[in-house]
């Protein structure tokens, strides 16, 4: 049956129905701040300036901004070339295009050369109304296999803004799963501090341990509060750095809980769940695990709320897994 | 080059010979560089996209003072610095090349970086006619023209051979394609040192547009036996034959 009202969410990856506090275009705003005192920073996009939120940088520093046109391989090559002249090249497109069109160039021109290229991929995972052609549900699995590449999946506006600045000081190539438009504020900017390679315990608990990444961590926190009201002690571990992965932080967290729920905006194969279960196996830890993520299949198009509910990434599904263990 | 290949019994000799005249002009007439300081920020950069032509680049880098003679003997050997394809950790080598279609886009990025800094250095990028079949070349051609990178010259080795035989997909008219994409283009005999130098001079003071030199070259140039060889893409030669080729090269070219 066709749902007549498609839902408002899903304007090119922009979350339109944000409840609670949010920041507009944290990527671009943070980059503008950083670039004020870092003249070596340049920005590029492949016809996705406005739809990736790099447009504030374009407006503030037009001389340091390069429009490459609809050519993602070229975007990544030119970014690598700029990096090889001493620039730190921030480039944006959609995750799906970076992954599928530009992979060869990301590997050889950027990662292999340890080039200072910082790639911000828009609409990672199942965040898109246009269906499988636009959904990067496999970016973590594929990019995890690339040596000398750092991968970050931030949760909210606070973390994304911090990551924009932090990656300037990471030598080499970085891929960030970006968030655009009105991006929810989950973490207090005065308290939260992103640290590369470190998983962060947001809640301590002993009954259930939720390990999450990206904006799924917001839902993990909501599930925790529901579970707490029902008398469950739930820990939440946020793992923004996918590579290098904090296996030690994960195993220490897992030892103290009865069972685990892993939540990611990615296929349950090759992404966070795979990283966690590998770490647990290596450490000799056996715990019941529920893996919540995207199925290994092509997904249909529809509003974000519609596809998330259909494919089991919504709040209700996550809360059920945490509270009921199913 | 021949002595390097002789140790292995095979190599991209035909291509190496066909760009040898160009490399002579590039390294000993055009390029502002300093082998004692390979990372000099204002250097002209020679970007070899066709990294499997490494044998020719290493020979040029040796003559230019980057690579000692004894290192040439290790070419392609296990554990040696001089790999069969080029890697950018070797002094004098600007990019990791060989997987085709990667060089020109990076050269455009380098040209933009130089311009932003007011760096007077130039970027020269060598690609090949077969490589023109990679779509990324044309993406880079569009961007270079759009951004007016007149500090960038693409050099196109048009030798008419590919892995599967004589140019397997029609690429002509090559020069017209570059002109249509907005590059200031000249076409020369790529095995005539004077003509190559003239092409650089012709393009030198033109502003506003990136530059292209289409070099018509002969695989195996300088050694008639190789020039006549039908399968020249990847040359395998019997051990006894190498010395004969070497003698032929010396005889033909004084």
XYZ file of C-alpha atoms in Angstrom:
580
model
C 0.000 0.000 0.000
C 1.328 3.420 -0.906
C 1.671 5.891 1.884
C 0.042 9.043 0.517
C 1.956 11.501 2.649
C 5.590 10.777 1.959
C 6.709 12.699 5.032
C 8.691 15.890 5.196
C 12.043 14.475 6.131
C 14.328 13.676 3.281
C 15.078 16.953 1.507
C 18.439 15.822 0.089
C 19.502 14.422 3.420
C 18.383 17.398 5.421
C 16.377 16.508 8.484
C 13.450 18.898 8.326
C 11.484 17.751 11.369
C 14.135 18.245 14.030
C 12.815 18.051 17.561
C 14.918 19.800 20.147
C 18.011 21.949 19.707
C 19.897 22.007 16.434
C 22.617 23.845 14.554
C 22.380 24.840 10.904
C 25.258 23.760 8.651
C 27.766 22.925 11.406
C 30.278 21.642 8.832
C 30.519 24.901 6.909
C 30.376 27.111 9.973
C 33.118 25.206 11.741
C 35.283 25.163 8.612
C 34.946 28.938 8.250
C 36.094 29.401 11.848
C 39.042 27.080 11.342
C 40.077 28.642 8.040
C 40.265 32.124 9.551
C 43.653 31.317 11.049
C 44.689 28.394 8.829
C 45.516 29.798 5.367
C 46.479 26.348 4.091
C 42.881 25.174 4.211
C 41.058 24.912 0.877
C 37.591 23.649 0.041
C 36.234 21.771 -2.961
C 32.978 20.227 -4.012
C 31.535 18.295 -6.937
C 28.360 20.321 -7.558
C 27.225 19.682 -3.989
C 28.225 22.917 -2.254
C 24.814 23.805 -0.909
C 23.731 20.210 -0.426
C 26.785 19.318 1.621
C 26.950 22.521 3.707
C 30.372 23.665 2.484
C 28.706 26.800 1.055
C 29.518 28.987 4.106
C 33.208 28.345 3.381
C 32.687 29.138 -0.301
C 31.087 32.470 0.648
C 33.732 33.358 3.261
C 36.796 32.303 1.246
C 35.920 32.303 -2.472
C 39.618 32.430 -3.395
C 40.249 29.167 -1.563
C 37.178 27.358 -2.851
C 37.120 25.265 -6.023
C 34.001 24.099 -7.798
C 34.962 20.912 -9.635
C 31.621 20.125 -11.227
C 29.847 16.794 -11.287
C 33.019 14.698 -11.352
C 33.816 12.937 -8.107
C 36.990 11.199 -9.285
C 38.299 14.590 -10.361
C 37.257 16.098 -7.031
C 39.413 13.594 -5.171
C 42.354 13.832 -7.609
C 42.431 17.624 -7.483
C 42.153 17.558 -3.696
C 45.152 15.208 -3.618
C 47.113 17.510 -5.928
C 46.336 20.527 -3.739
C 47.381 18.543 -0.672
C 50.690 17.724 -2.350
C 51.416 21.466 -2.553
C 50.931 21.839 1.195
C 47.195 22.476 1.403
C 44.688 20.757 3.640
C 41.931 19.948 1.182
C 38.364 19.612 2.482
C 36.103 18.144 -0.137
C 32.439 17.307 -0.110
C 30.055 15.198 -2.133
C 27.577 12.491 -1.237
C 29.006 9.396 0.415
C 27.553 7.193 -2.274
C 29.367 9.040 -5.071
C 32.657 9.262 -3.209
C 32.501 5.554 -2.511
C 31.439 4.282 -5.906
C 32.839 6.857 -8.343
C 36.012 7.980 -6.629
C 37.223 4.914 -4.733
C 40.271 4.213 -6.919
C 41.385 7.837 -6.598
C 40.735 7.937 -2.877
C 42.916 4.856 -2.431
C 45.877 5.670 -4.691
C 46.022 9.469 -4.896
C 45.013 10.120 -1.287
C 45.475 7.237 1.166
C 48.551 5.691 -0.462
C 50.255 9.103 -0.535
C 48.999 9.973 2.967
C 47.660 13.134 1.349
C 46.013 15.717 3.593
C 42.594 15.270 2.052
C 39.530 15.420 4.286
C 36.478 13.964 2.609
C 33.044 14.745 4.009
C 30.458 12.390 2.560
C 26.864 13.550 2.724
C 23.896 11.290 3.364
C 25.719 8.174 4.530
C 23.671 5.077 5.221
C 19.926 4.992 4.798
C 19.414 8.776 4.852
C 17.963 9.509 1.490
C 14.626 9.639 -0.227
C 16.020 8.520 -3.592
C 16.543 4.838 -3.009
C 19.482 2.536 -3.582
C 21.181 4.798 -6.158
C 21.774 7.360 -3.414
C 22.172 5.220 -0.291
C 25.710 4.526 0.913
C 24.866 1.571 3.127
C 28.271 -0.036 2.527
C 30.772 2.825 2.854
C 32.220 1.710 6.176
C 32.671 -1.880 4.978
C 34.489 -0.850 1.817
C 36.569 2.014 3.205
C 37.559 0.065 6.282
C 39.692 -2.065 3.948
C 41.744 0.933 2.775
C 45.089 1.230 4.616
C 46.197 4.637 5.927
C 42.656 6.000 5.950
C 40.919 7.446 9.017
C 37.128 7.019 9.223
C 34.848 9.033 11.491
C 31.065 8.797 11.964
C 29.982 11.738 14.182
C 26.759 11.820 16.160
C 25.540 15.407 16.087
C 26.266 19.058 15.352
C 28.593 19.390 18.323
C 30.724 16.452 17.322
C 30.717 17.234 13.604
C 31.902 20.795 14.290
C 34.707 19.440 16.469
C 35.651 16.787 13.913
C 35.952 19.439 11.181
C 38.671 21.096 13.258
C 40.275 17.923 14.602
C 40.902 16.361 11.199
C 43.054 19.326 10.144
C 45.658 18.029 12.569
C 45.408 14.382 11.554
C 48.207 13.679 9.080
C 46.781 11.968 6.030
C 43.435 11.164 4.475
C 40.204 11.189 6.453
C 36.680 10.168 5.493
C 33.869 11.629 7.585
C 30.229 10.585 7.405
C 28.705 14.027 7.384
C 25.397 15.496 8.519
C 23.788 18.524 6.921
C 21.050 21.097 7.260
C 19.492 21.351 10.693
C 21.700 18.969 12.601
C 20.486 18.014 16.100
C 22.592 18.980 19.099
C 22.912 15.927 21.336
C 26.185 16.676 23.113
C 26.790 19.816 25.173
C 29.604 21.672 23.374
C 31.001 22.766 26.733
C 31.310 19.206 27.990
C 31.831 16.923 25.023
C 35.225 16.576 23.422
C 35.856 14.418 20.367
C 39.057 12.432 20.617
C 40.303 10.469 17.613
C 40.360 6.719 18.153
C 38.560 6.805 21.470
C 35.128 5.339 22.121
C 33.251 7.401 24.676
C 31.135 6.028 27.503
C 28.083 8.271 27.637
C 26.174 6.158 30.192
C 27.381 3.548 32.637
C 25.287 0.398 33.136
C 25.521 -3.320 33.825
C 22.425 -5.022 32.397
C 22.643 -3.943 28.776
C 25.469 -2.318 26.824
C 24.563 -0.319 23.725
C 27.399 0.331 21.296
C 26.511 2.847 18.622
C 27.954 5.167 16.043
C 26.838 8.207 14.050
C 23.474 9.754 14.730
C 22.205 6.369 15.959
C 23.810 7.287 19.273
C 21.043 9.832 19.856
C 18.546 6.996 19.603
C 20.677 4.797 21.858
C 20.500 7.522 24.514
C 16.720 7.783 24.198
C 16.428 3.993 24.491
C 18.621 4.122 27.596
C 16.340 6.653 29.282
C 13.269 4.531 28.533
C 15.025 1.432 29.871
C 16.127 3.268 32.986
C 12.523 4.154 33.776
C 11.809 0.440 33.678
C 14.576 -0.355 36.131
C 17.267 -1.471 33.679
C 20.876 -0.411 34.043
C 22.060 0.435 30.507
C 25.488 1.569 29.409
C 25.970 3.500 26.158
C 29.281 3.513 24.320
C 29.605 5.922 21.384
C 32.232 4.924 18.795
C 32.689 7.872 16.408
C 36.053 6.650 15.139
C 35.542 3.603 12.958
C 39.200 3.485 11.925
C 41.423 3.238 13.902
C 38.858 1.358 15.964
C 38.985 1.447 19.763
C 38.859 -2.316 20.271
C 40.146 -2.033 23.813
C 37.487 0.493 24.834
C 34.823 -1.754 23.337
C 35.972 -4.921 25.071
C 36.343 -3.197 28.453
C 32.822 -1.860 28.072
C 31.439 -5.237 26.985
C 32.945 -7.134 29.913
C 30.755 -5.249 32.382
C 27.359 -5.889 30.813
C 25.098 -8.935 30.478
C 24.186 -8.427 26.858
C 24.915 -6.077 23.961
C 22.956 -4.105 21.375
C 24.951 -2.719 18.458
C 23.329 0.114 16.512
C 24.577 1.598 13.239
C 23.316 3.394 10.159
C 25.101 0.864 7.921
C 24.730 -2.731 6.828
C 25.167 -5.061 9.781
C 27.923 -6.741 7.782
C 31.266 -5.006 7.483
C 30.557 -2.001 9.690
C 30.328 -1.400 13.422
C 28.794 -4.777 14.300
C 31.583 -6.587 12.503
C 34.249 -4.467 14.189
C 32.725 -5.049 17.620
C 32.249 -8.790 17.237
C 35.797 -9.158 15.907
C 37.091 -7.276 18.952
C 35.015 -9.405 21.315
C 36.170 -12.646 19.694
C 39.811 -11.570 19.830
C 39.415 -10.768 23.527
C 37.673 -14.073 24.246
C 34.392 -12.429 25.237
C 31.092 -14.141 24.506
C 27.926 -12.136 25.099
C 24.466 -12.204 23.549
C 24.411 -9.572 20.790
C 21.562 -7.924 18.896
C 22.765 -6.191 15.735
C 20.585 -3.326 14.568
C 21.451 -1.871 11.199
C 20.661 -1.999 7.525
C 19.910 -5.295 5.832
C 22.114 -6.694 3.078
C 19.815 -5.780 0.218
C 18.871 -2.833 -1.997
C 16.346 -0.593 -0.331
C 13.397 1.283 -1.760
C 12.951 5.037 -1.813
C 10.781 7.019 0.576
C 10.974 9.540 3.361
C 13.561 8.918 6.039
C 10.904 8.109 8.642
C 9.214 5.674 6.255
C 12.302 3.737 5.252
C 13.756 3.682 8.756
C 10.542 2.235 10.150
C 10.257 -0.212 7.272
C 13.810 -1.477 7.627
C 14.087 -1.392 11.404
C 16.354 1.542 12.183
C 13.728 3.635 13.982
C 13.540 4.541 17.656
C 10.869 1.970 18.400
C 12.999 -0.880 17.081
C 16.092 0.262 18.985
C 14.222 0.795 22.244
C 12.644 -2.656 21.976
C 16.045 -4.270 21.518
C 17.468 -2.468 24.546
C 14.471 -2.900 26.867
C 13.132 -6.307 25.830
C 16.214 -7.911 24.383
C 14.512 -8.844 21.120
C 67.431 2.060 -19.844
C 68.449 -0.904 -21.956
C 70.942 -2.064 -19.350
C 68.225 -1.819 -16.663
C 65.846 -3.915 -18.748
C 68.564 -6.377 -19.736
C 68.935 -7.461 -16.135
C 65.276 -8.388 -16.084
C 64.964 -9.611 -19.685
C 61.892 -7.472 -20.278
C 60.317 -4.069 -19.734
C 58.560 -1.063 -21.164
C 61.551 -0.374 -23.371
C 59.684 0.714 -26.487
C 57.749 3.375 -24.559
C 60.801 4.409 -22.587
C 62.700 5.041 -25.788
C 59.815 6.921 -27.378
C 59.688 9.456 -24.532
C 63.467 9.695 -24.024
C 63.721 12.761 -26.276
C 60.942 14.460 -24.349
C 62.544 13.669 -20.995
C 65.815 15.125 -22.239
C 64.067 18.411 -23.048
C 62.067 18.364 -19.813
C 64.933 17.646 -17.440
C 67.760 19.469 -19.153
C 66.000 22.475 -20.665
C 62.604 23.132 -19.119
C 62.445 22.023 -15.507
C 63.540 24.318 -12.663
C 64.471 21.854 -9.969
C 67.192 20.973 -7.499
C 68.231 17.346 -7.034
C 69.843 18.287 -3.697
C 66.450 19.544 -2.500
C 63.759 17.428 -4.192
C 61.025 19.008 -2.032
C 61.971 22.609 -2.921
C 58.571 24.331 -2.761
C 59.061 26.454 -5.886
C 60.254 23.628 -8.090
C 58.648 22.830 -11.395
C 56.979 19.458 -11.058
C 57.109 16.684 -13.617
C 54.120 14.422 -12.947
C 54.466 11.035 -14.634
C 50.951 9.631 -14.864
C 52.116 6.626 -16.883
C 54.069 5.211 -13.952
C 54.875 1.959 -15.725
C 57.223 4.051 -17.901
C 59.322 4.181 -14.743
C 62.352 2.810 -16.546
C 62.630 6.017 -18.568
C 61.982 8.307 -15.612
C 64.611 6.592 -13.473
C 67.157 6.943 -16.268
C 66.331 10.662 -16.516
C 66.404 11.097 -12.733
C 69.798 9.410 -12.710
C 71.146 11.827 -15.297
C 69.526 14.733 -13.438
C 71.267 13.798 -10.204
C 68.522 12.150 -8.161
C 69.451 8.488 -8.459
C 72.993 7.085 -8.207
C 74.130 4.773 -10.985
C 74.451 1.725 -8.742
C 70.786 2.089 -7.710
C 69.729 1.657 -11.345
C 71.005 -1.901 -11.198
C 68.383 -2.688 -8.538
C 65.485 -1.663 -10.799
C 62.531 -3.979 -10.239
C 64.397 -6.280 -7.886
C 62.816 -7.549 -4.674
C 63.275 -5.072 -1.854
C 64.686 -2.330 -4.107
C 63.604 1.316 -4.040
C 63.209 1.531 -7.812
C 59.979 -0.350 -8.306
C 58.559 -1.465 -11.659
C 55.958 1.270 -11.332
C 56.584 4.664 -9.725
C 55.908 5.434 -6.073
C 56.023 8.937 -4.673
C 58.341 8.092 -1.802
C 61.214 8.016 -4.321
C 62.908 11.471 -4.448
C 62.078 13.150 -7.736
C 58.901 11.142 -8.262
C 55.855 13.376 -7.725
C 53.007 10.862 -7.710
C 52.336 7.165 -7.383
C 51.588 6.387 -11.008
C 50.845 3.469 -13.259
C 47.150 2.974 -12.615
C 46.093 5.127 -15.513
C 44.014 8.260 -15.363
C 45.352 9.464 -12.007
C 48.018 11.975 -12.988
C 46.291 14.848 -14.739
C 43.705 15.522 -12.030
C 46.434 15.686 -9.417
C 48.431 17.958 -11.724
C 45.419 20.297 -11.944
C 45.283 20.329 -8.136
C 49.002 21.109 -7.925
C 48.584 23.917 -10.459
C 45.737 25.410 -8.405
C 47.818 25.113 -5.239
C 50.779 26.886 -6.859
C 48.578 29.665 -8.192
C 46.987 30.196 -4.797
C 50.422 30.645 -3.252
C 51.752 32.846 -6.049
C 54.302 30.092 -6.611
C 56.088 30.666 -9.951
C 56.636 26.924 -10.474
C 55.058 25.064 -13.376
C 53.415 21.659 -13.522
C 54.164 19.315 -16.429
C 52.143 16.112 -16.651
C 52.939 13.249 -19.012
C 50.060 10.999 -20.053
C 49.651 8.672 -23.029
C 47.253 8.288 -25.918
C 45.894 4.980 -24.624
C 45.349 6.630 -21.255
C 42.996 9.100 -22.931
C 40.445 6.296 -22.805
C 40.177 6.772 -19.039
C 37.236 9.075 -18.297
C 39.063 10.755 -15.444
C 41.422 12.391 -17.978
C 38.521 14.316 -19.455
C 37.141 15.240 -16.053
C 40.543 16.772 -15.325
C 40.657 18.398 -18.783
C 37.360 20.155 -18.041
C 38.479 21.372 -14.628
C 41.883 22.559 -15.829
C 40.284 24.627 -18.580
C 37.499 25.978 -16.359
C 39.956 27.122 -13.715
C 42.409 28.493 -16.295
C 45.476 26.672 -14.992
C 47.989 28.241 -17.403
C 50.829 27.020 -15.189
C 50.005 23.464 -16.286
C 51.137 21.693 -19.466
C 49.916 18.221 -20.350
C 52.257 16.172 -22.535
C 50.543 13.410 -24.486
C 52.746 10.573 -25.666
C 50.953 9.433 -28.791
C 52.801 6.290 -29.722
C 49.798 4.399 -31.081
C 50.261 1.246 -29.031
C 48.355 -0.279 -26.138
C 48.418 -3.547 -24.209
C 46.067 -5.253 -26.655
C 47.773 -3.908 -29.778
C 47.705 -0.776 -31.950
C 45.484 1.854 -30.277
C 42.449 -0.296 -29.610
C 39.875 2.492 -29.467
C 40.017 5.347 -31.953
C 41.323 8.444 -30.153
C 41.945 10.742 -33.127
C 41.779 13.622 -33.615
C 43.682 13.956 -30.357
C 44.832 17.565 -30.741
C 41.352 18.724 -31.758
C 39.886 17.100 -28.659
C 42.210 19.105 -26.413
C 41.495 22.304 -28.308
C 37.779 21.649 -27.953
C 38.220 21.184 -24.223
C 39.833 24.630 -24.019
C 43.546 23.853 -23.916
C 46.169 25.740 -25.945
C 47.407 22.845 -28.040
C 50.355 22.169 -30.328
C 51.331 18.952 -32.071
C 54.928 17.947 -32.747
C 57.228 15.100 -33.705
C 57.920 13.701 -30.248
C 61.250 12.231 -31.293
C 62.638 15.515 -32.557
C 64.341 17.318 -29.681
C 64.319 20.642 -31.508
C 60.617 20.378 -32.297
C 59.780 19.539 -28.678
C 61.783 22.511 -27.420
C 60.025 24.685 -29.985
C 56.630 23.536 -28.712
C 57.513 24.575 -25.180
C 58.716 27.950 -26.464
C 55.607 28.412 -28.548
C 53.343 27.901 -25.523
C 55.524 29.572 -22.917
C 54.033 33.046 -22.635
C 50.418 32.258 -23.354
C 48.196 33.082 -20.405
C 44.759 32.109 -19.262
C 44.492 28.560 -20.539
C 46.202 25.284 -19.743
C 48.549 23.943 -22.405
C 48.789 20.663 -24.264
C 51.584 19.227 -26.387
C 50.671 16.221 -28.478
C 53.866 14.252 -29.117
C 53.849 11.921 -32.098
C 56.337 9.261 -31.094
C 57.695 6.006 -32.415
C 57.856 3.063 -30.008
C 61.443 1.912 -29.678
C 62.680 5.165 -31.196
C 66.386 5.040 -31.985
C 66.605 1.269 -32.416
C 65.264 0.162 -35.816
C 64.863 -3.454 -34.679
C 62.466 -2.358 -31.963
C 60.780 0.267 -34.134
C 59.826 -2.498 -36.546
C 58.584 -4.868 -33.852
C 54.858 -5.507 -34.043
C 54.250 -6.307 -30.371
C 56.068 -3.418 -28.773
C 53.894 -2.786 -25.703
C 55.830 -5.011 -23.361
C 59.129 -6.085 -24.840
C 60.695 -9.439 -24.004
C 64.189 -9.934 -25.366
C 66.515 -12.919 -25.246
C 69.700 -12.275 -23.218
C 71.954 -12.366 -26.285
C 69.786 -9.859 -28.102
C 70.207 -7.043 -25.566
C 73.811 -6.331 -26.388
C 72.931 -6.254 -30.067
C 70.189 -3.703 -29.369
C 72.574 -1.626 -27.309
C 75.127 -1.646 -30.118
C 72.405 -0.717 -32.579
C 71.337 2.236 -30.416
C 74.907 3.493 -30.183
C 75.504 2.993 -33.899
C 72.253 4.749 -34.940
C 72.625 7.656 -32.546
C 76.337 8.176 -32.476
